[in-house]
Short mmCIF file of C-alpha atoms in Angstrom, two decimals:
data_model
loop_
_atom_site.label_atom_id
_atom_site.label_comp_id
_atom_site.label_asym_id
_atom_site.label_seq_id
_atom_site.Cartn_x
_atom_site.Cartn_y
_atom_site.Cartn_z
CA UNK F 884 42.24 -8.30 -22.39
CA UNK F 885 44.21 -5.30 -22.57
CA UNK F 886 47.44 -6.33 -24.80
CA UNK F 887 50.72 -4.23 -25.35
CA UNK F 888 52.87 -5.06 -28.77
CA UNK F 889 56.79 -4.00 -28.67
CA UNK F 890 58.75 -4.66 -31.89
CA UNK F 891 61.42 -2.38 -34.03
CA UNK F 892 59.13 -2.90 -37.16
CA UNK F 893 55.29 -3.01 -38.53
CA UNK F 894 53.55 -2.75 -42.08
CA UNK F 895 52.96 -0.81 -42.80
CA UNK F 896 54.79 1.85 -41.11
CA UNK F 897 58.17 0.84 -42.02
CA UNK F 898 59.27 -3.51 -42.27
CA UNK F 899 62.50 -5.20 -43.19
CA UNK F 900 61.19 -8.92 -42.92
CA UNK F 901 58.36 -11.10 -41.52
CA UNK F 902 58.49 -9.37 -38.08
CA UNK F 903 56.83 -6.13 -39.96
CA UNK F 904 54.17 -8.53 -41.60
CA UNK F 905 53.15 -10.32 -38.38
CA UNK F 906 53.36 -6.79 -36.43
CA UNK F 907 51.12 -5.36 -39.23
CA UNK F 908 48.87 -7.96 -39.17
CA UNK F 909 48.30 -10.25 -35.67
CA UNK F 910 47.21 -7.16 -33.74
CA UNK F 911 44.84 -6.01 -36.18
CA UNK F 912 43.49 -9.86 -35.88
CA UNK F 913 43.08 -9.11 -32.20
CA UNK F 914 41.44 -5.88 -32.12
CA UNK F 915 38.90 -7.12 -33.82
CA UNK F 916 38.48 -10.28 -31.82
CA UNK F 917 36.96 -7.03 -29.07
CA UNK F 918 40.58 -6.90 -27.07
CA UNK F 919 41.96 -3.82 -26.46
CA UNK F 920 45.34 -3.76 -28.64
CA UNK F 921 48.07 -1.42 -28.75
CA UNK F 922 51.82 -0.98 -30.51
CA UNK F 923 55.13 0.68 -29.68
CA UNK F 924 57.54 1.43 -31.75
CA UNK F 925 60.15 3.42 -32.87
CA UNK F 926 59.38 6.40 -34.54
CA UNK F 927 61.78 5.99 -37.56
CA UNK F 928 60.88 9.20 -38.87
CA UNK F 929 62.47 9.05 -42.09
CA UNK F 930 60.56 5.55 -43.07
CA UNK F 931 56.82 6.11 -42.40
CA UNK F 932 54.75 7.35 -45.35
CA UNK F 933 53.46 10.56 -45.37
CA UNK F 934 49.90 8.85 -45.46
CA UNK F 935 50.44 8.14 -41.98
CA UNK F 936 52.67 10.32 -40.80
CA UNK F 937 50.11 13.40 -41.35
CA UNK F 938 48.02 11.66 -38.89
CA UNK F 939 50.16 11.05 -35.80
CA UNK F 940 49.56 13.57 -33.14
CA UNK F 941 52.17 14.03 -30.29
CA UNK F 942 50.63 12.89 -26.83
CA UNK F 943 53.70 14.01 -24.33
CA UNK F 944 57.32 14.13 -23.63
CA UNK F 945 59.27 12.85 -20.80
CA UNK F 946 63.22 11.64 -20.44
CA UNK F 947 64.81 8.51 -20.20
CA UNK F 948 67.52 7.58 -18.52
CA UNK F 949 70.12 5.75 -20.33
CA UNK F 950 72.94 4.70 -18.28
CA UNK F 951 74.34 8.14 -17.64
CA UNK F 952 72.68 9.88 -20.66
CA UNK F 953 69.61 11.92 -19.69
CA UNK F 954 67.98 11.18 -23.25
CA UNK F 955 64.54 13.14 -24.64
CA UNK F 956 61.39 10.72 -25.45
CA UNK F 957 58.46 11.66 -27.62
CA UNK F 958 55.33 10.22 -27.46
CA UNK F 959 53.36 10.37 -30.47
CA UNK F 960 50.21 8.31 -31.39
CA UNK F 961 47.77 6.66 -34.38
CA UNK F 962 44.95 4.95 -34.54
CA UNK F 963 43.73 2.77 -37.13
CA UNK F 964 42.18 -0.19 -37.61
CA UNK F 965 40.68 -0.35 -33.92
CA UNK F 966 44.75 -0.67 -32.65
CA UNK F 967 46.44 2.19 -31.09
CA UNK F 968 50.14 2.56 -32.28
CA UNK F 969 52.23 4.44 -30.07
CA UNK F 970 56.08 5.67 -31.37
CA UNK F 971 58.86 6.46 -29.47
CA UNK F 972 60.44 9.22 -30.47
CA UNK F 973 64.00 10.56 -30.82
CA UNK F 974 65.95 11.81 -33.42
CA UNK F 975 69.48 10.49 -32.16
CA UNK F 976 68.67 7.24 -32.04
CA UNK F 977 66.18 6.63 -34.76
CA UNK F 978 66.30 9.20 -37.24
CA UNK F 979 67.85 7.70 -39.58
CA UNK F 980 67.69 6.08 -42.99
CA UNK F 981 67.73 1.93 -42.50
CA UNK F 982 66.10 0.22 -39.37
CA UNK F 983 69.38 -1.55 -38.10
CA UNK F 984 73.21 -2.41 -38.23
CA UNK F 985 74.37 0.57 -36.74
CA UNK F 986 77.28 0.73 -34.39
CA UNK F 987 75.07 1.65 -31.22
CA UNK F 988 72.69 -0.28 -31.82
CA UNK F 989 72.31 -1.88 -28.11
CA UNK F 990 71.87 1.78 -27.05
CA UNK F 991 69.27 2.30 -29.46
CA UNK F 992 67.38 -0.70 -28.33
CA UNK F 993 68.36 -0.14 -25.16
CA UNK F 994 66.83 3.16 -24.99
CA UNK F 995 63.71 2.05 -26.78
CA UNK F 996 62.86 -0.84 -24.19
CA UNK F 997 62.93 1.40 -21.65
CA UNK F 998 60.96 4.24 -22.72
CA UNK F 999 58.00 1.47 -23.51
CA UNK F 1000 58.17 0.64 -20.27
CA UNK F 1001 58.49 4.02 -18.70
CA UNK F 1002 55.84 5.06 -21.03
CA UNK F 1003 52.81 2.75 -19.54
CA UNK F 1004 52.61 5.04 -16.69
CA UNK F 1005 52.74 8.19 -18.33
CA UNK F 1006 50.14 6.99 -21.13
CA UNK F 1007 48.29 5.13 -18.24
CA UNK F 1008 48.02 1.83 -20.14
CA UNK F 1009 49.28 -1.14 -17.88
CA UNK F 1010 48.35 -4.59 -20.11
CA UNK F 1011 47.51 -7.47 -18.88
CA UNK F 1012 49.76 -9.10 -21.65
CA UNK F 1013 53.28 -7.28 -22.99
CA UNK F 1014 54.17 -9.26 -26.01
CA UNK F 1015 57.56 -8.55 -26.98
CA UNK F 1016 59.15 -9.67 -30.57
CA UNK F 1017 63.30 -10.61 -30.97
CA UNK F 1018 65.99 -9.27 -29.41
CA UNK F 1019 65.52 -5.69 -29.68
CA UNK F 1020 62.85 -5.96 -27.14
CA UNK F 1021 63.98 -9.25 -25.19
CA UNK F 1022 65.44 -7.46 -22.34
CA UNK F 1023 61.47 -5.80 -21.47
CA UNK F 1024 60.52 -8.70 -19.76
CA UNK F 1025 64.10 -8.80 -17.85
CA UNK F 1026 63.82 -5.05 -17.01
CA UNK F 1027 60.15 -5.73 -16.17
CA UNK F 1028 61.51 -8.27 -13.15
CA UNK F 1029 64.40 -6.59 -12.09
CA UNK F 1030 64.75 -2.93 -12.81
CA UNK F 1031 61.12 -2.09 -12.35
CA UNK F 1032 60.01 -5.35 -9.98
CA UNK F 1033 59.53 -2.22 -7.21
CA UNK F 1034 56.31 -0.61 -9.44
CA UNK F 1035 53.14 -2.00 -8.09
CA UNK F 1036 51.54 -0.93 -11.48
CA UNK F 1037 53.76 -3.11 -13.21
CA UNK F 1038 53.94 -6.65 -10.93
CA UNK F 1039 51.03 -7.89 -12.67
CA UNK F 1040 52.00 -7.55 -15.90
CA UNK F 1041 52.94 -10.93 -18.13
CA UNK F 1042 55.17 -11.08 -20.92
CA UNK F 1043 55.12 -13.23 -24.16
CA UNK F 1044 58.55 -13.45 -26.23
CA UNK F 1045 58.36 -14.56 -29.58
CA UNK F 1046 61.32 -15.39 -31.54
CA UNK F 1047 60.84 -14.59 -35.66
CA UNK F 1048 64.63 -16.09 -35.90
CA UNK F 1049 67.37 -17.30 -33.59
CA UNK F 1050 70.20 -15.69 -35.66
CA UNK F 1051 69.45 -12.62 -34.44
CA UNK F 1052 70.13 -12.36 -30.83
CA UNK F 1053 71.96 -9.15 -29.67
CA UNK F 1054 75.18 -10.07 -27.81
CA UNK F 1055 77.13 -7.37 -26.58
CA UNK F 1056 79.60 -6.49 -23.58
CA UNK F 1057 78.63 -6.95 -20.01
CA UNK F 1058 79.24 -3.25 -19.66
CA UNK F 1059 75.69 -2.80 -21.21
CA UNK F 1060 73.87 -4.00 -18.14
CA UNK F 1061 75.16 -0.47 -16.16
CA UNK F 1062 76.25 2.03 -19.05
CA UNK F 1063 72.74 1.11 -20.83
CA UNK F 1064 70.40 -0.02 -18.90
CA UNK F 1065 71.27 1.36 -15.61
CA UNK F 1066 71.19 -1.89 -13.56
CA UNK F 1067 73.40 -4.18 -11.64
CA UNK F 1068 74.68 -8.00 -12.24
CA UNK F 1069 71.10 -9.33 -10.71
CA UNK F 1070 70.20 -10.89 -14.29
CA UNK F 1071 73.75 -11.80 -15.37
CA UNK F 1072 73.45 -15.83 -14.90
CA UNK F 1073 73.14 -19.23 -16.86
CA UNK F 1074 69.29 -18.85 -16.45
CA UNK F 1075 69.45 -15.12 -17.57
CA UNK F 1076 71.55 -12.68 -19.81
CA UNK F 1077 74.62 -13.95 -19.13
CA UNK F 1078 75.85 -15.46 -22.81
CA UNK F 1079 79.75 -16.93 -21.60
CA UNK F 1080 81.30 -13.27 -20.85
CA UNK F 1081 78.92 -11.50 -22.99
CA UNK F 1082 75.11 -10.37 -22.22
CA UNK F 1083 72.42 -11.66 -24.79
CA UNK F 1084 69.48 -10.00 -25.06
CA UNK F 1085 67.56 -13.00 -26.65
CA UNK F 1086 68.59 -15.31 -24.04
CA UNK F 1087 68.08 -12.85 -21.17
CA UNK F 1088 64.07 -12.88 -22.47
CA UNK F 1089 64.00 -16.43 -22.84
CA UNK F 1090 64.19 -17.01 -19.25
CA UNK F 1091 62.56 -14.10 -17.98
CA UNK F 1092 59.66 -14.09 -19.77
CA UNK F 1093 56.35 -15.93 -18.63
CA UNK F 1094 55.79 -17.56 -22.41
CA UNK F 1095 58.34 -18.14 -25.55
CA UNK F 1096 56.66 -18.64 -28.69
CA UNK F 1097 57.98 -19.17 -32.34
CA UNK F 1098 56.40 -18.54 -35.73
CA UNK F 1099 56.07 -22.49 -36.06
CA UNK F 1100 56.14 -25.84 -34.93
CA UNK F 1101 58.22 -27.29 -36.34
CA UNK F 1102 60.76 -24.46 -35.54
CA UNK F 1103 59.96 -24.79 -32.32
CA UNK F 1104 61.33 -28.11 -32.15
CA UNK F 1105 64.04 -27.61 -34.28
CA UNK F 1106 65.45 -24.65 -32.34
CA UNK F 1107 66.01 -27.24 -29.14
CA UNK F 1108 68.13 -28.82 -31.39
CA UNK F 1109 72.35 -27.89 -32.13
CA UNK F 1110 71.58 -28.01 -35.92
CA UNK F 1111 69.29 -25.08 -35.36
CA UNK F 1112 69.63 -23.83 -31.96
CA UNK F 1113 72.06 -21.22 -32.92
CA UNK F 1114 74.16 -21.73 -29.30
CA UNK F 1115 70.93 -21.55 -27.24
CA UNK F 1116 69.59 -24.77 -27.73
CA UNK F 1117 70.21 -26.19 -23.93
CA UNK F 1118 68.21 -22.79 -22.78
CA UNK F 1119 65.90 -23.37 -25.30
CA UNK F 1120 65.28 -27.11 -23.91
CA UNK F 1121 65.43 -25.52 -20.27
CA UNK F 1122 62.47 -23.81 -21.23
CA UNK F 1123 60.79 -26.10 -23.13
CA UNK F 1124 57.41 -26.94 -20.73
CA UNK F 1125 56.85 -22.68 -21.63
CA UNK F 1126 57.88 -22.73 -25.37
CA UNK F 1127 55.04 -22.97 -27.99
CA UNK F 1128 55.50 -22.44 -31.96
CA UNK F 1129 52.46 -21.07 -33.29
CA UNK F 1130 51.86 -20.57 -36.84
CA UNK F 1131 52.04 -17.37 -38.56
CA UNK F 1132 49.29 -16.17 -40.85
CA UNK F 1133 48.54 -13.79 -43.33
CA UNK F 1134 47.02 -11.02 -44.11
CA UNK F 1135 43.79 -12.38 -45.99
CA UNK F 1136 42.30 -8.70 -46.67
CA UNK F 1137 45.75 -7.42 -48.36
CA UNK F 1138 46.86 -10.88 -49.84
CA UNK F 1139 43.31 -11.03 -51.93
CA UNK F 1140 43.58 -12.08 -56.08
CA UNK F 1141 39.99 -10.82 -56.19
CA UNK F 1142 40.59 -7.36 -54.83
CA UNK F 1143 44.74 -7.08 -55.65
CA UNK F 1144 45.24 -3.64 -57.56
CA UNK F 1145 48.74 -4.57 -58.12
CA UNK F 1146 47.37 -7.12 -60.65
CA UNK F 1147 46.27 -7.32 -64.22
CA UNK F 1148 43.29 -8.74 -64.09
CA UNK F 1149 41.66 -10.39 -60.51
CA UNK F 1150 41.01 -13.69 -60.21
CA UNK F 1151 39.75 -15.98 -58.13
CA UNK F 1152 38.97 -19.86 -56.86
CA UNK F 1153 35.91 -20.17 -59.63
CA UNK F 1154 37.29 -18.56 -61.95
CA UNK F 1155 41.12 -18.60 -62.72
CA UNK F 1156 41.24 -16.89 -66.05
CA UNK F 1157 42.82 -13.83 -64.74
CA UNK F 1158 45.77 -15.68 -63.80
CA UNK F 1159 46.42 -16.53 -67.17
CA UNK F 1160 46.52 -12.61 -67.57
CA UNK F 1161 48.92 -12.02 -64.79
CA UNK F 1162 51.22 -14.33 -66.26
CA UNK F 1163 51.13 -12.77 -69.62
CA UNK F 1164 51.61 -9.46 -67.88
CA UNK F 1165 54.75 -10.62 -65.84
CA UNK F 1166 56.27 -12.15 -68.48
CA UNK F 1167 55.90 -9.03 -70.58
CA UNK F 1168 56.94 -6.86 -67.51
CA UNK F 1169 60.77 -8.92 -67.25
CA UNK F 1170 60.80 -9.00 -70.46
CA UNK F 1171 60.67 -13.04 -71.49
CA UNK F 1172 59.09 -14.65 -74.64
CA UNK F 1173 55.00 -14.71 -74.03
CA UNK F 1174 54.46 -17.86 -73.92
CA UNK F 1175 51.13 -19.07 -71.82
CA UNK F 1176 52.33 -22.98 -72.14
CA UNK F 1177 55.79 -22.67 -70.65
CA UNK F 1178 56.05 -23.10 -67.01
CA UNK F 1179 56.89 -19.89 -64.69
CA UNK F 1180 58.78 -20.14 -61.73
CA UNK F 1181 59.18 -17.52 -59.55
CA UNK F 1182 61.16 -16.02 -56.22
CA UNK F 1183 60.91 -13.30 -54.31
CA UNK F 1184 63.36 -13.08 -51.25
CA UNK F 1185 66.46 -11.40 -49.52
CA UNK F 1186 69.58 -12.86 -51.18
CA UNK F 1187 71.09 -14.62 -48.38
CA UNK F 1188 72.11 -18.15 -47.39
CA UNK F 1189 69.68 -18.63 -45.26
CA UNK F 1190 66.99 -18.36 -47.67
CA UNK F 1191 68.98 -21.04 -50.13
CA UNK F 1192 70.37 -18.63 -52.57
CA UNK F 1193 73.15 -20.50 -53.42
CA UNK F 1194 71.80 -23.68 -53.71
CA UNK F 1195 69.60 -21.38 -56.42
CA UNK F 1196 72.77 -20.39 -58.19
CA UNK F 1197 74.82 -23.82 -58.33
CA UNK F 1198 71.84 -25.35 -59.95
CA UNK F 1199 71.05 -22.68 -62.76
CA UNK F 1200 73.01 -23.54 -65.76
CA UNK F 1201 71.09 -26.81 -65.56
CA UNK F 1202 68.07 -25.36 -64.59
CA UNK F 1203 68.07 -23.49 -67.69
CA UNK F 1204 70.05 -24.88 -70.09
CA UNK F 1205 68.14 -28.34 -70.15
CA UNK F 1206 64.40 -27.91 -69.16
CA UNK F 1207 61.60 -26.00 -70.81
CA UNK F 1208 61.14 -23.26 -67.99
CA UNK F 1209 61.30 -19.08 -67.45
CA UNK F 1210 62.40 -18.31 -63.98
CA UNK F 1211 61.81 -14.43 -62.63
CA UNK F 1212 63.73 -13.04 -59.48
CA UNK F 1213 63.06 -10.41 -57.17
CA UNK F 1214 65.21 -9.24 -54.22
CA UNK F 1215 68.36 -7.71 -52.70
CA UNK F 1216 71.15 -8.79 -50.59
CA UNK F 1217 74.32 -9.83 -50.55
CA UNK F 1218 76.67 -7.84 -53.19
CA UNK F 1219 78.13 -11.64 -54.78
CA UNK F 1220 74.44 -13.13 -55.10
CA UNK F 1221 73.14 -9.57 -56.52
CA UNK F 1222 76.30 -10.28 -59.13
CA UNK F 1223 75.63 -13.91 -60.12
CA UNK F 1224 72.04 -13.44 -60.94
CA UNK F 1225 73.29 -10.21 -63.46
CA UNK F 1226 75.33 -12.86 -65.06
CA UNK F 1227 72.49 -15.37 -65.34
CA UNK F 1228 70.44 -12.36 -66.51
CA UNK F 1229 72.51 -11.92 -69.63
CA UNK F 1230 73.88 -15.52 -70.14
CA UNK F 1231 69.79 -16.71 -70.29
CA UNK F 1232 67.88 -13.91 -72.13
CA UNK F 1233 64.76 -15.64 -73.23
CA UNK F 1234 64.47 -17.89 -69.47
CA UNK F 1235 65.96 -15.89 -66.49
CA UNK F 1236 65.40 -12.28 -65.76
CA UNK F 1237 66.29 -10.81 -62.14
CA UNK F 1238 65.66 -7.10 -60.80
CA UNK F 1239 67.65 -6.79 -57.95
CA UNK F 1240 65.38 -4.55 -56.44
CA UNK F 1241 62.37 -4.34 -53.70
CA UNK F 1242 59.07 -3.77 -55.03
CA UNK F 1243 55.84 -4.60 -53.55
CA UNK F 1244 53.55 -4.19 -56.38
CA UNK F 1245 56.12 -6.12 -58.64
CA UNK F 1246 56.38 -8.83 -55.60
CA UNK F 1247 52.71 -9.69 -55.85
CA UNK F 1248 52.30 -9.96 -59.48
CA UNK F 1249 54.98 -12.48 -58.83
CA UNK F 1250 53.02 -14.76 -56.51
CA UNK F 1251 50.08 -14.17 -58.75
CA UNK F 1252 51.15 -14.61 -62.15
CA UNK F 1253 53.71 -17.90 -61.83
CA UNK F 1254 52.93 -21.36 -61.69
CA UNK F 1255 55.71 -22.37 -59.42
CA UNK F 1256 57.21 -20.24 -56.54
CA UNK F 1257 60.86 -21.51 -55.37
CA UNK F 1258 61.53 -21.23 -51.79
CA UNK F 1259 64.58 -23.32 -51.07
CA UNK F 1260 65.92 -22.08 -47.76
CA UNK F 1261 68.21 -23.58 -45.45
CA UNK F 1262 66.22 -22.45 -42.38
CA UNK F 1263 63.01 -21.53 -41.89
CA UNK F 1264 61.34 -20.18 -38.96
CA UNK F 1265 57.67 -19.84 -40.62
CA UNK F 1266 57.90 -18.03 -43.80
CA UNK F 1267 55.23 -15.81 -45.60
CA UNK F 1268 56.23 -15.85 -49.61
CA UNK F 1269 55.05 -19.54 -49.66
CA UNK F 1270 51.93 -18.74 -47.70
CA UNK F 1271 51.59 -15.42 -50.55
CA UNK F 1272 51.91 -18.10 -52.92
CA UNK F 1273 49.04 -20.48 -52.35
CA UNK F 1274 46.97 -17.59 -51.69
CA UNK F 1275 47.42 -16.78 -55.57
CA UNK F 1276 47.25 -20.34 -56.88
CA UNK F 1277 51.30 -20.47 -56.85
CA UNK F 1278 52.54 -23.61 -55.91
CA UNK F 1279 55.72 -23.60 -53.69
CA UNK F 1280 58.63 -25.59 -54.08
CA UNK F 1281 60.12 -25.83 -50.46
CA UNK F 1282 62.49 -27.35 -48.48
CA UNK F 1283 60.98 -29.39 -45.53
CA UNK F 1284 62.31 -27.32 -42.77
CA UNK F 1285 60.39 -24.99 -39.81
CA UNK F 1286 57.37 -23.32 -41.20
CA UNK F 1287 58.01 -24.06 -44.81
CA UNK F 1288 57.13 -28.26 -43.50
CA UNK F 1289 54.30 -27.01 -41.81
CA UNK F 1290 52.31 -25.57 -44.20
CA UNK F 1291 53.14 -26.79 -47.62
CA UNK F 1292 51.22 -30.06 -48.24
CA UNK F 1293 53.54 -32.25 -50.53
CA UNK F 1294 52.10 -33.41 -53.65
CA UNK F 1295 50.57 -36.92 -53.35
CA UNK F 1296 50.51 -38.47 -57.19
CA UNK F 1297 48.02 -41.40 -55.61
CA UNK F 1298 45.67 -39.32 -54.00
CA UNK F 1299 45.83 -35.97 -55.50
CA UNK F 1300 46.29 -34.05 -52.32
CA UNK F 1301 48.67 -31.83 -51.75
CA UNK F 1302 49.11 -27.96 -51.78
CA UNK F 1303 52.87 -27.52 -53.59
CA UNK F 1304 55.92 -30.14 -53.76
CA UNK F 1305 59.21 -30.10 -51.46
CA UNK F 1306 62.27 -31.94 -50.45
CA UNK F 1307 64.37 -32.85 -47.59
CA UNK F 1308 67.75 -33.30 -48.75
CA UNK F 1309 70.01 -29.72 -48.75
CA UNK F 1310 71.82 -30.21 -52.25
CA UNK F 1311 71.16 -29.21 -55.98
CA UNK F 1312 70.69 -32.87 -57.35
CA UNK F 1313 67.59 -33.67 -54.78
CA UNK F 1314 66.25 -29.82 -55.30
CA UNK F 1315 66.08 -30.47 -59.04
CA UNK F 1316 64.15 -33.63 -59.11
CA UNK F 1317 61.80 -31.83 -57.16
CA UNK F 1318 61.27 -28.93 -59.99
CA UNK F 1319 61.39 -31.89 -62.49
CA UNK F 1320 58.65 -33.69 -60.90
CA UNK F 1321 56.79 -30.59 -60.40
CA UNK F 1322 57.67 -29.94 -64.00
CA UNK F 1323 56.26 -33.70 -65.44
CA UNK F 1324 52.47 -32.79 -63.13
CA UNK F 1325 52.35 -29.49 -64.93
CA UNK F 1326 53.04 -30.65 -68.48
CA UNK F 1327 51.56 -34.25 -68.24
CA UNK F 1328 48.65 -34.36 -65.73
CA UNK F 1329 47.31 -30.73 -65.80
CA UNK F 1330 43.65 -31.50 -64.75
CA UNK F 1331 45.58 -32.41 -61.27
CA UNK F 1332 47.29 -29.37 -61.71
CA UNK F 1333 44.33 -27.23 -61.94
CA UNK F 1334 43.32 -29.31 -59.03
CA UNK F 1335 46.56 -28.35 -56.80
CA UNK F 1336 46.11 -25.03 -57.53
CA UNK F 1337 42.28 -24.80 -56.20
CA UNK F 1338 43.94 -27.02 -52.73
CA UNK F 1339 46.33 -24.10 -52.20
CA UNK F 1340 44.24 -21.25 -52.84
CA UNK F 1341 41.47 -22.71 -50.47
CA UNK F 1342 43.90 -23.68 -47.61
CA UNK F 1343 43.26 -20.83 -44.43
CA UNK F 1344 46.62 -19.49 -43.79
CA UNK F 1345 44.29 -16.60 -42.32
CA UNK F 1346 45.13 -14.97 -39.19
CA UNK F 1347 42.22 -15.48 -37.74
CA UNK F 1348 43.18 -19.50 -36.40
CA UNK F 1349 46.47 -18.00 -35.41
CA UNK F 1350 45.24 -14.94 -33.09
CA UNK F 1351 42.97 -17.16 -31.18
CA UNK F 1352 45.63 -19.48 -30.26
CA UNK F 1353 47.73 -16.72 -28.85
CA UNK F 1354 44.40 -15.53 -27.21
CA UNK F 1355 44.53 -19.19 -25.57
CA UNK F 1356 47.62 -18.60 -24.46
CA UNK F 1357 47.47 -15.24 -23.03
CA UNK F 1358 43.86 -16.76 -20.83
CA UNK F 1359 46.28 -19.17 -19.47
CA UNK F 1360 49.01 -17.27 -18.05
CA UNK F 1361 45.98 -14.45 -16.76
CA UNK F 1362 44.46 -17.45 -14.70
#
């Protein structure tokens, strides 16, 4: 099959979130499953390493029409790893030092969606599958049936949307649909991009495209739900007979303890004396007592409440104060969390250290070198850090929500199975009994424990599974 990628993101060009992991990772998974695989993208000039940069070579130049603006697009291209990236290029619009939250962002977006569709021609690649990602690229299947339906090239052509999280859904004046995108009121309807007076990107792809996938199952059902749905969840029942969740993976190659140079010593299933030595080393590295006996939890997130951040900090002072425990923290966010783990820094020397930071080598000595990884968020679409996690012999602490319920095996005392520990409940008290009893395996019963860490690091969160579903899927809407 000949498959076309569009997303605003991709590791490891330039990622804000799980949408640059899966980008980075599920069309690799494909190419080498023999389809023929390409990406577009923005060509965020000022993100891409210069590792990769050096090696993009500019294929043409056309223009794009914008509404009224007559705007230039580059077309520049890579290849590696048996995929063929393509980036859109234009300095306005995406030179520039962040990948979103700017004020024009709908023209950016805007701008992009069509040039990747304008751009098939020119490039002469017409897929048999264009698999869009979130609301920056929503409106491509839209355009695909309205503004372009009169391309002959194009009819053919069937469109996936997946949905990495509801939050996000781009809702903006109905003056986009002619100052943007240069069309008419065609699409603006219940079963289209009309969102009460506003236009919604998200919604406009949910109806228009041929599929609608999410990163998990669980998600997907939760999303047809008000709790989760976000406002959409009557569109997102309308569609339900073409909306799938399909778990994400991981990258098995760069997630690997026995090949990890951002570790102190590799490790593996067999042998699980290096992670002794990561844990020494991250202890050292925060600065906490070395101490290979005490338990060491660890997160790595964006400090948000969506990924239960302040469920985090109303439990701390009896996290700390009362159990035997170090806890490490790695992330950035919002300016009040980024302020009450300082405090907890200082106020907890010897158990609680937090860089408020990003750092990818630090992040994977993290999932390598704890015992326990805390993931507590409120919402989950699918979630990577607990799926990093088990890969290293972490065991995740969850909350049973979307992906997070999916793929974290609760601890069975009985039977020993299990591949981490979680909760349902939302609220501090129910959180820490889960820690405690996660706390009473790892002092009291550690041949299980040693046992629970084997179960996580041998579960296949690979992408492999993963890509051949969506391969399903695709062979479906082809026939």
């Amino acid at each position: 099959m000949r498959l076309l990628f569009a997303a605003t993101e991709c590791a490891p060009f330039f990622k804000s979130g799980g949408l640059g992991d899966v980008l980075g990772a599920l069309p690799k998974e494909l190419a080498q499953k023999d389809h023929e695989v390409r990406v577009v993208l923005p060509y965020f000039v000022q993100l891409i390493p210069d590792e990769y940069k050096k090696n993009i070579k500019d294929v043409t130049h056309f223009t794009v029409e914008v509404g009224w603006r007559k705007q230039y697009c580059g077309i520049k291209e890579l290849k590696l790893d048996k995929v063929t990236y393509y980036f859109i290029d234009n300095l306005y619009y995406f030179d520039r030092p962040t990948l979103y939250d700017y004020e024009d962002d709908a023209e950016r977006f805007a701008f992009f969606q069509l040039a990747a569709i304008e751009m098939l021609e020119v490039v002469d690649y017409i897929p048999d599958i264009f698999h869009v990602n979130d609301w920056q690229t929503a409106v491509i299947p839209v355009l695909l049936k309205d503004k372009y339906a009169w391309k002959n090239k194009l009819k053919n052509i069937r469109t996936v949307l997946t949905i990495h999280n509801l939050m996000f859904q781009g809702i903006y004046d109905q003056f986009v649909l002619s100052d943007l995108f240069g069309i008419g009121y065609d699409a603006f309807h219940e079963h289209g991009l009309k969102y009460y007076d506003n236009v919604n990107f998200l919604k406009g792809g949910i109806y228009y495209s041929d599929l609608v996938t999410t990163v998990s199952p669980t998600y997907a059902d939760e999303i047809q739900t008000k709790a989760f749905g976000m406002g959409l969840e009557q569109d997102l029942k309308n569609v339900e007979n073409k909306l799938v969740g399909i778990l994400n993976g991981i990258d098995f190659d760069f997630y690997n303890p026995e090949t990890d140079e951002s570790l102190s010593a590799p490790f593996s299933i067999e042998d699980l004396e290096g992670k002794a030595k990561n844990k020494e080393a991250l202890q050292e590295h925060f600065g906490l007592p070395i101490n290979p006996d005490i338990p060491l939890m660890g997160i790595v997130t964006r400090l948000d409440e969506q990924k239960g951040i302040q469920l985090i900090i109303d439990s701390m002072d009896e996290l700390l104060s009362f159990r035997n425990v170090q806890l490490v923290l790695l992330g950035t966010g919002k300016p009040y969390f980024e302020e009450a783990f300082r405090y907890y820094t200082e106020k907890y020397p010897n158990h609680f250290k937090g860089r408020i930071e990003f750092d990818v080598n630090l992040a994977q000595l993290i999932y390598a070198g704890c015992d326990l990884f805390l993931m507590p968020s409120a919402f989950e679409p699918c979630g990577l850090s607990q799926l990093n996690a088990m890969r290293y012999g972490t065991l995740p602490i969850v909350h049973e929500v979307g992906g997070l319920a999916d793929t974290v095996i609760p601890y069975n005392h009985v039977t020993v199975e299990g591949t981490g520990f979680s909760f349902y409940d939302f609220d501090v008290e129910t959180m820490l009994h889960t820690i405690d009893h996660a706390l009473t395996i790892y002092f009291d019963f550690p041949d299980q424990w040693q046992q629970l860490i084997r179960q996580a690091m041998q579960k296949d969160n690979s992408w492999s599974k993963a890509a051949q579903i969506y391969i399903d899927h695709y062979q479906k809407l082809m026939d």
